[in-house]
Amino acid sequence: LPLISRGQVIGAMTIQSAQPAAFSEEDITVFQTMADQLAIAIENARLFEEARHTSFLLGERIRELACLNDIGRKIEEALPLPEFLRWVAARIPSAMRYRDVCLAAIEFEGQVYGSPEAVSLPWQMVQVLRVGGQVVGRIYIAYLEEHEFLDEESALLGDIVRRVSGYIESRRLFEQIQARAGRERALREITDQMLRATDMESLLRITAEGLNQVLGGSRAYVRLGAVDRSGA
């Protein structure tokens, strides 16, 4: 007896008997009705499974998008880089499929932010952080027990890596701009003090001290007289 669903044959139901002519037309009609009901039940079960799988994938995608949105909001807060990296490492596990046994760590400039165990666990996925084409760190996501990572989880990690790399680059540029602005401000202050100096000794002292301040660990000297061409 064919199992027909939505006009398509999806299988067959076979009823056998050791007796010849065991089934009457009435029996066949009843059996066919059973076969039709079975086909409907099979199709319903298949649709339910598909709906459950779709719902699962939708839930996973919602968690992934929520994680990326949260990272975007943290980027807007312009947190100090160590604080941002610790926050991201703590946020990642809740977006993973097996979040209760998930750990994450971010390695950057010799420091590990998050859960250091994630670096050495065997069930992990890793992607590098690049800034200006150079590798500056890595993000590790690991499970405490054996689980396979989904393609969607790998894609999520890629999105996180791009956001974190972009933030590192922007913070570096911001710090460079701040340092340059601070140096220019200090030079202007030194110049003002030099212009206010009333004698040569004060002028030379202000110049040397100001340059030492601007140059940090370097030492600056000012000497009047013949120029030594043999060195700086």
PDB file of C-alpha atoms in Angstrom:
ATOM      1  CA  LEU A   1       0.000   0.000   0.000  1.00  0.00           C
ATOM      2  CA  PRO A   2       1.593   3.315  -1.024  1.00  0.00           C
ATOM      3  CA  LEU A   3       2.288   6.015   1.539  1.00  0.00           C
ATOM      4  CA  ILE A   4       1.326   9.235  -0.204  1.00  0.00           C
ATOM      5  CA  SER A   5       1.859  12.739   1.169  1.00  0.00           C
ATOM      6  CA  ARG A   6       1.131  15.922  -0.782  1.00  0.00           C
ATOM      7  CA  GLY A   7       0.804  13.899  -3.957  1.00  0.00           C
ATOM      8  CA  GLN A   8       4.245  12.310  -3.519  1.00  0.00           C
ATOM      9  CA  VAL A   9       4.931   8.660  -2.709  1.00  0.00           C
ATOM     10  CA  ILE A  10       7.180   8.668   0.356  1.00  0.00           C
ATOM     11  CA  GLY A  11       7.163   4.936   1.044  1.00  0.00           C
ATOM     12  CA  ALA A  12       4.985   1.837   1.250  1.00  0.00           C
ATOM     13  CA  MET A  13       3.261  -0.294   3.860  1.00  0.00           C
ATOM     14  CA  THR A  14       3.311  -4.029   3.293  1.00  0.00           C
ATOM     15  CA  ILE A  15       0.836  -6.449   4.943  1.00  0.00           C
ATOM     16  CA  GLN A  16       1.437 -10.178   4.454  1.00  0.00           C
ATOM     17  CA  SER A  17      -0.479 -13.343   5.215  1.00  0.00           C
ATOM     18  CA  ALA A  18       0.348 -17.018   4.892  1.00  0.00           C
ATOM     19  CA  GLN A  19      -3.210 -17.682   3.728  1.00  0.00           C
ATOM     20  CA  PRO A  20      -4.174 -17.159   0.060  1.00  0.00           C
ATOM     21  CA  ALA A  21      -6.782 -14.463  -0.624  1.00  0.00           C
ATOM     22  CA  ALA A  22      -6.622 -13.444   3.041  1.00  0.00           C
ATOM     23  CA  PHE A  23      -7.647  -9.840   2.399  1.00  0.00           C
ATOM     24  CA  SER A  24     -11.018  -8.733   1.170  1.00  0.00           C
ATOM     25  CA  GLU A  25     -11.695  -5.506  -0.690  1.00  0.00           C
ATOM     26  CA  GLU A  26     -13.029  -4.100   2.560  1.00  0.00           C
ATOM     27  CA  ASP A  27      -9.760  -5.042   4.325  1.00  0.00           C
ATOM     28  CA  ILE A  28      -7.727  -3.356   1.607  1.00  0.00           C
ATOM     29  CA  THR A  29      -9.818  -0.197   1.930  1.00  0.00           C
ATOM     30  CA  VAL A  30      -9.228  -0.154   5.694  1.00  0.00           C
ATOM     31  CA  PHE A  31      -5.520  -0.807   5.242  1.00  0.00           C
ATOM     32  CA  GLN A  32      -5.254   1.966   2.668  1.00  0.00           C
ATOM     33  CA  THR A  33      -6.926   4.353   5.094  1.00  0.00           C
ATOM     34  CA  MET A  34      -4.353   3.320   7.702  1.00  0.00           C
ATOM     35  CA  ALA A  35      -1.584   3.870   5.161  1.00  0.00           C
ATOM     36  CA  ASP A  36      -2.927   7.344   4.381  1.00  0.00           C
ATOM     37  CA  GLN A  37      -3.013   8.186   8.101  1.00  0.00           C
ATOM     38  CA  LEU A  38       0.509   6.836   8.517  1.00  0.00           C
ATOM     39  CA  ALA A  39       1.744   8.990   5.639  1.00  0.00           C
ATOM     40  CA  ILE A  40       0.173  12.062   7.246  1.00  0.00           C
ATOM     41  CA  ALA A  41       1.751  11.196  10.613  1.00  0.00           C
ATOM     42  CA  ILE A  42       5.176  10.714   9.008  1.00  0.00           C
ATOM     43  CA  GLU A  43       4.909  14.041   7.196  1.00  0.00           C
ATOM     44  CA  ASN A  44       3.792  15.814  10.368  1.00  0.00           C
ATOM     45  CA  ALA A  45       6.721  14.347  12.281  1.00  0.00           C
ATOM     46  CA  ARG A  46       9.087  15.470   9.521  1.00  0.00           C
ATOM     47  CA  LEU A  47       7.634  18.989   9.521  1.00  0.00           C
ATOM     48  CA  PHE A  48       7.862  19.131  13.301  1.00  0.00           C
ATOM     49  CA  GLU A  49      11.514  18.084  13.191  1.00  0.00           C
ATOM     50  CA  GLU A  50      12.246  20.677  10.521  1.00  0.00           C
ATOM     51  CA  ALA A  51      10.465  23.345  12.543  1.00  0.00           C
ATOM     52  CA  ARG A  52      12.377  22.399  15.679  1.00  0.00           C
ATOM     53  CA  HIS A  53      15.674  22.511  13.783  1.00  0.00           C
ATOM     54  CA  THR A  54      14.754  25.873  12.263  1.00  0.00           C
ATOM     55  CA  SER A  55      13.812  27.171  15.708  1.00  0.00           C
ATOM     56  CA  PHE A  56      17.149  25.952  17.086  1.00  0.00           C
ATOM     57  CA  LEU A  57      19.087  27.662  14.305  1.00  0.00           C
ATOM     58  CA  LEU A  58      17.055  30.823  14.788  1.00  0.00           C
ATOM     59  CA  GLY A  59      17.814  30.807  18.508  1.00  0.00           C
ATOM     60  CA  GLU A  60      21.505  30.301  17.788  1.00  0.00           C
ATOM     61  CA  ARG A  61      21.492  33.161  15.295  1.00  0.00           C
ATOM     62  CA  ILE A  62      19.717  35.459  17.748  1.00  0.00           C
ATOM     63  CA  ARG A  63      22.396  34.745  20.376  1.00  0.00           C
ATOM     64  CA  GLU A  64      25.157  35.376  17.842  1.00  0.00           C
ATOM     65  CA  LEU A  65      23.655  38.686  16.720  1.00  0.00           C
ATOM     66  CA  ALA A  66      23.130  39.735  20.349  1.00  0.00           C
ATOM     67  CA  CYS A  67      26.802  39.051  21.051  1.00  0.00           C
ATOM     68  CA  LEU A  68      27.943  41.108  18.041  1.00  0.00           C
ATOM     69  CA  ASN A  69      25.562  43.936  18.952  1.00  0.00           C
ATOM     70  CA  ASP A  70      26.878  43.980  22.525  1.00  0.00           C
ATOM     71  CA  ILE A  71      30.457  44.143  21.251  1.00  0.00           C
ATOM     72  CA  GLY A  72      29.462  47.037  18.999  1.00  0.00           C
ATOM     73  CA  ARG A  73      28.019  48.927  21.971  1.00  0.00           C
ATOM     74  CA  LYS A  74      31.190  48.336  23.987  1.00  0.00           C
ATOM     75  CA  ILE A  75      33.257  49.664  21.108  1.00  0.00           C
ATOM     76  CA  GLU A  76      31.213  52.864  21.220  1.00  0.00           C
ATOM     77  CA  GLU A  77      32.081  53.246  24.927  1.00  0.00           C
ATOM     78  CA  ALA A  78      35.773  53.528  23.963  1.00  0.00           C
ATOM     79  CA  LEU A  79      36.981  51.467  26.933  1.00  0.00           C
ATOM     80  CA  PRO A  80      40.702  51.076  27.674  1.00  0.00           C
ATOM     81  CA  LEU A  81      41.997  48.171  25.618  1.00  0.00           C
ATOM     82  CA  PRO A  82      42.659  45.704  28.516  1.00  0.00           C
ATOM     83  CA  GLU A  83      39.174  46.287  29.923  1.00  0.00           C
ATOM     84  CA  PHE A  84      37.591  45.808  26.479  1.00  0.00           C
ATOM     85  CA  LEU A  85      39.474  42.554  25.832  1.00  0.00           C
ATOM     86  CA  ARG A  86      38.492  41.130  29.236  1.00  0.00           C
ATOM     87  CA  TRP A  87      34.861  42.013  28.570  1.00  0.00           C
ATOM     88  CA  VAL A  88      34.841  40.381  25.109  1.00  0.00           C
ATOM     89  CA  ALA A  89      36.445  37.187  26.447  1.00  0.00           C
ATOM     90  CA  ALA A  90      33.764  36.978  29.138  1.00  0.00           C
ATOM     91  CA  ARG A  91      30.942  37.678  26.638  1.00  0.00           C
ATOM     92  CA  ILE A  92      31.829  35.092  23.991  1.00  0.00           C
ATOM     93  CA  PRO A  93      30.855  31.818  25.789  1.00  0.00           C
ATOM     94  CA  SER A  94      27.168  32.782  26.112  1.00  0.00           C
ATOM     95  CA  ALA A  95      26.934  32.945  22.297  1.00  0.00           C
ATOM     96  CA  MET A  96      28.245  29.391  21.811  1.00  0.00           C
ATOM     97  CA  ARG A  97      26.116  26.270  21.426  1.00  0.00           C
ATOM     98  CA  TYR A  98      27.399  24.569  24.612  1.00  0.00           C
ATOM     99  CA  ARG A  99      27.825  27.758  26.588  1.00  0.00           C
ATOM    100  CA  ASP A 100      27.818  26.054  30.009  1.00  0.00           C
ATOM    101  CA  VAL A 101      31.125  24.306  29.227  1.00  0.00           C
ATOM    102  CA  CYS A 102      32.665  27.019  27.062  1.00  0.00           C
ATOM    103  CA  LEU A 103      35.689  29.206  27.851  1.00  0.00           C
ATOM    104  CA  ALA A 104      37.272  32.039  25.871  1.00  0.00           C
ATOM    105  CA  ALA A 105      40.590  33.857  26.033  1.00  0.00           C
ATOM    106  CA  ILE A 106      42.232  36.671  24.095  1.00  0.00           C
ATOM    107  CA  GLU A 107      46.014  36.739  23.814  1.00  0.00           C
ATOM    108  CA  PHE A 108      47.431  40.193  23.081  1.00  0.00           C
ATOM    109  CA  GLU A 109      50.959  41.544  23.505  1.00  0.00           C
ATOM    110  CA  GLY A 110      52.031  38.770  25.860  1.00  0.00           C
ATOM    111  CA  GLN A 111      48.943  39.046  28.065  1.00  0.00           C
ATOM    112  CA  VAL A 112      45.992  36.650  28.248  1.00  0.00           C
ATOM    113  CA  TYR A 113      42.576  38.146  28.951  1.00  0.00           C
ATOM    114  CA  GLY A 114      39.700  35.885  29.981  1.00  0.00           C
ATOM    115  CA  SER A 115      40.165  32.190  30.850  1.00  0.00           C
ATOM    116  CA  PRO A 116      43.789  31.060  30.359  1.00  0.00           C
ATOM    117  CA  GLU A 117      42.624  27.390  30.237  1.00  0.00           C
ATOM    118  CA  ALA A 118      41.079  28.052  26.813  1.00  0.00           C
ATOM    119  CA  VAL A 119      44.576  28.366  25.311  1.00  0.00           C
ATOM    120  CA  SER A 120      45.535  24.757  26.124  1.00  0.00           C
ATOM    121  CA  LEU A 121      42.270  22.793  25.985  1.00  0.00           C
ATOM    122  CA  PRO A 122      42.127  20.222  23.132  1.00  0.00           C
ATOM    123  CA  TRP A 123      38.598  21.081  21.955  1.00  0.00           C
ATOM    124  CA  GLN A 124      39.147  24.580  20.672  1.00  0.00           C
ATOM    125  CA  MET A 125      39.067  26.870  17.672  1.00  0.00           C
ATOM    126  CA  VAL A 126      41.529  29.727  17.214  1.00  0.00           C
ATOM    127  CA  GLN A 127      41.753  32.760  14.940  1.00  0.00           C
ATOM    128  CA  VAL A 128      44.496  35.375  14.803  1.00  0.00           C
ATOM    129  CA  LEU A 129      44.126  39.108  15.349  1.00  0.00           C
ATOM    130  CA  ARG A 130      45.776  41.216  12.648  1.00  0.00           C
ATOM    131  CA  VAL A 131      46.446  44.938  12.596  1.00  0.00           C
ATOM    132  CA  GLY A 132      48.061  46.444   9.528  1.00  0.00           C
ATOM    133  CA  GLY A 133      48.778  42.980   8.151  1.00  0.00           C
ATOM    134  CA  GLN A 134      50.703  41.937  11.273  1.00  0.00           C
ATOM    135  CA  VAL A 135      49.633  39.274  13.780  1.00  0.00           C
ATOM    136  CA  VAL A 136      49.118  40.975  17.151  1.00  0.00           C
ATOM    137  CA  GLY A 137      47.273  38.243  19.044  1.00  0.00           C
ATOM    138  CA  ARG A 138      44.769  35.386  18.992  1.00  0.00           C
ATOM    139  CA  ILE A 139      41.265  34.591  20.196  1.00  0.00           C
ATOM    140  CA  TYR A 140      40.682  31.111  21.657  1.00  0.00           C
ATOM    141  CA  ILE A 141      37.278  29.495  22.174  1.00  0.00           C
ATOM    142  CA  ALA A 142      37.323  26.078  23.842  1.00  0.00           C
ATOM    143  CA  TYR A 143      35.035  23.469  25.394  1.00  0.00           C
ATOM    144  CA  LEU A 144      35.742  21.685  28.658  1.00  0.00           C
ATOM    145  CA  GLU A 145      34.459  18.465  27.091  1.00  0.00           C
ATOM    146  CA  GLU A 146      34.507  17.016  23.592  1.00  0.00           C
ATOM    147  CA  HIS A 147      32.189  18.899  21.228  1.00  0.00           C
ATOM    148  CA  GLU A 148      32.401  19.829  17.576  1.00  0.00           C
ATOM    149  CA  PHE A 149      32.141  23.488  16.644  1.00  0.00           C
ATOM    150  CA  LEU A 150      29.450  24.414  14.143  1.00  0.00           C
ATOM    151  CA  ASP A 151      30.236  26.336  10.956  1.00  0.00           C
ATOM    152  CA  GLU A 152      28.052  29.109  12.344  1.00  0.00           C
ATOM    153  CA  GLU A 153      30.245  29.311  15.458  1.00  0.00           C
ATOM    154  CA  SER A 154      33.363  29.577  13.321  1.00  0.00           C
ATOM    155  CA  ALA A 155      31.737  32.354  11.296  1.00  0.00           C
ATOM    156  CA  LEU A 156      30.798  34.147  14.526  1.00  0.00           C
ATOM    157  CA  LEU A 157      34.402  33.982  15.724  1.00  0.00           C
ATOM    158  CA  GLY A 158      35.483  35.523  12.422  1.00  0.00           C
ATOM    159  CA  ASP A 159      33.072  38.427  12.955  1.00  0.00           C
ATOM    160  CA  ILE A 160      34.341  38.916  16.508  1.00  0.00           C
ATOM    161  CA  VAL A 161      37.966  38.863  15.328  1.00  0.00           C
ATOM    162  CA  ARG A 162      37.262  41.582  12.764  1.00  0.00           C
ATOM    163  CA  ARG A 163      35.615  43.801  15.384  1.00  0.00           C
ATOM    164  CA  VAL A 164      38.336  43.279  17.980  1.00  0.00           C
ATOM    165  CA  SER A 165      41.128  43.855  15.432  1.00  0.00           C
ATOM    166  CA  GLY A 166      39.433  47.050  14.295  1.00  0.00           C
ATOM    167  CA  TYR A 167      39.121  48.266  17.873  1.00  0.00           C
ATOM    168  CA  ILE A 168      42.784  47.555  18.613  1.00  0.00           C
ATOM    169  CA  GLU A 169      43.797  49.518  15.529  1.00  0.00           C
ATOM    170  CA  SER A 170      41.529  52.452  16.390  1.00  0.00           C
ATOM    171  CA  ARG A 171      42.803  52.572  19.994  1.00  0.00           C
ATOM    172  CA  ARG A 172      46.402  52.561  18.785  1.00  0.00           C
ATOM    173  CA  LEU A 173      45.698  55.451  16.426  1.00  0.00           C
ATOM    174  CA  PHE A 174      43.899  57.316  19.209  1.00  0.00           C
ATOM    175  CA  GLU A 175      46.835  56.849  21.602  1.00  0.00           C
ATOM    176  CA  GLN A 176      49.292  57.973  18.934  1.00  0.00           C
ATOM    177  CA  ILE A 177      47.227  61.092  18.291  1.00  0.00           C
ATOM    178  CA  GLN A 178      47.030  61.791  22.029  1.00  0.00           C
ATOM    179  CA  ALA A 179      50.788  61.330  22.436  1.00  0.00           C
ATOM    180  CA  ARG A 180      51.496  63.619  19.489  1.00  0.00           C
ATOM    181  CA  ALA A 181      49.102  66.238  20.823  1.00  0.00           C
ATOM    182  CA  GLY A 182      50.697  66.007  24.277  1.00  0.00           C
ATOM    183  CA  ARG A 183      54.159  66.435  22.822  1.00  0.00           C
ATOM    184  CA  GLU A 184      53.102  69.441  20.758  1.00  0.00           C
ATOM    185  CA  ARG A 185      51.442  70.999  23.807  1.00  0.00           C
ATOM    186  CA  ALA A 186      54.583  70.456  25.881  1.00  0.00           C
ATOM    187  CA  LEU A 187      56.736  71.986  23.151  1.00  0.00           C
ATOM    188  CA  ARG A 188      54.502  75.047  23.039  1.00  0.00           C
ATOM    189  CA  GLU A 189      54.783  75.419  26.805  1.00  0.00           C
ATOM    190  CA  ILE A 190      58.570  75.089  26.624  1.00  0.00           C
ATOM    191  CA  THR A 191      58.701  77.676  23.859  1.00  0.00           C
ATOM    192  CA  ASP A 192      56.621  80.085  25.950  1.00  0.00           C
ATOM    193  CA  GLN A 193      58.965  79.591  28.918  1.00  0.00           C
ATOM    194  CA  MET A 194      62.003  80.130  26.692  1.00  0.00           C
ATOM    195  CA  LEU A 195      60.572  83.402  25.418  1.00  0.00           C
ATOM    196  CA  ARG A 196      60.005  84.574  28.991  1.00  0.00           C
ATOM    197  CA  ALA A 197      63.557  83.764  30.095  1.00  0.00           C
ATOM    198  CA  THR A 198      65.510  86.859  31.165  1.00  0.00           C
ATOM    199  CA  ASP A 199      69.058  85.481  31.075  1.00  0.00           C
ATOM    200  CA  MET A 200      71.124  82.947  29.140  1.00  0.00           C
ATOM    201  CA  GLU A 201      71.469  80.478  32.011  1.00  0.00           C
ATOM    202  CA  SER A 202      67.720  80.308  32.540  1.00  0.00           C
ATOM    203  CA  LEU A 203      67.126  79.972  28.808  1.00  0.00           C
ATOM    204  CA  LEU A 204      69.526  77.040  28.468  1.00  0.00           C
ATOM    205  CA  ARG A 205      68.216  75.333  31.602  1.00  0.00           C
ATOM    206  CA  ILE A 206      64.563  75.661  30.475  1.00  0.00           C
ATOM    207  CA  THR A 207      65.464  74.323  27.034  1.00  0.00           C
ATOM    208  CA  ALA A 208      67.340  71.283  28.362  1.00  0.00           C
ATOM    209  CA  GLU A 209      64.756  70.421  31.012  1.00  0.00           C
ATOM    210  CA  GLY A 210      61.903  70.864  28.548  1.00  0.00           C
ATOM    211  CA  LEU A 211      63.503  68.570  25.975  1.00  0.00           C
ATOM    212  CA  ASN A 212      64.188  65.936  28.655  1.00  0.00           C
ATOM    213  CA  GLN A 213      60.514  66.060  29.584  1.00  0.00           C
ATOM    214  CA  VAL A 214      59.304  65.736  25.999  1.00  0.00           C
ATOM    215  CA  LEU A 215      61.784  62.997  25.038  1.00  0.00           C
ATOM    216  CA  GLY A 216      61.025  60.842  28.079  1.00  0.00           C
ATOM    217  CA  GLY A 217      63.984  58.552  28.788  1.00  0.00           C
ATOM    218  CA  SER A 218      66.429  60.506  26.610  1.00  0.00           C
ATOM    219  CA  ARG A 219      68.813  63.159  27.929  1.00  0.00           C
ATOM    220  CA  ALA A 220      69.237  66.520  26.241  1.00  0.00           C
ATOM    221  CA  TYR A 221      72.113  68.985  26.695  1.00  0.00           C
ATOM    222  CA  VAL A 222      72.573  72.493  25.351  1.00  0.00           C
ATOM    223  CA  ARG A 223      76.116  73.774  24.940  1.00  0.00           C
ATOM    224  CA  LEU A 224      77.319  77.058  23.542  1.00  0.00           C
ATOM    225  CA  GLY A 225      80.539  77.204  21.600  1.00  0.00           C
ATOM    226  CA  ALA A 226      82.125  75.367  18.671  1.00  0.00           C
ATOM    227  CA  VAL A 227      80.067  72.526  17.149  1.00  0.00           C
ATOM    228  CA  ASP A 228      81.527  69.026  17.535  1.00  0.00           C
ATOM    229  CA  ARG A 229      81.285  67.528  14.060  1.00  0.00           C
ATOM    230  CA  SER A 230      82.360  64.095  15.235  1.00  0.00           C
ATOM    231  CA  GLY A 231      79.064  63.179  16.884  1.00  0.00           C
ATOM    232  CA  ALA A 232      75.570  64.248  17.935  1.00  0.00           C
TER     233      ALA A 232
END
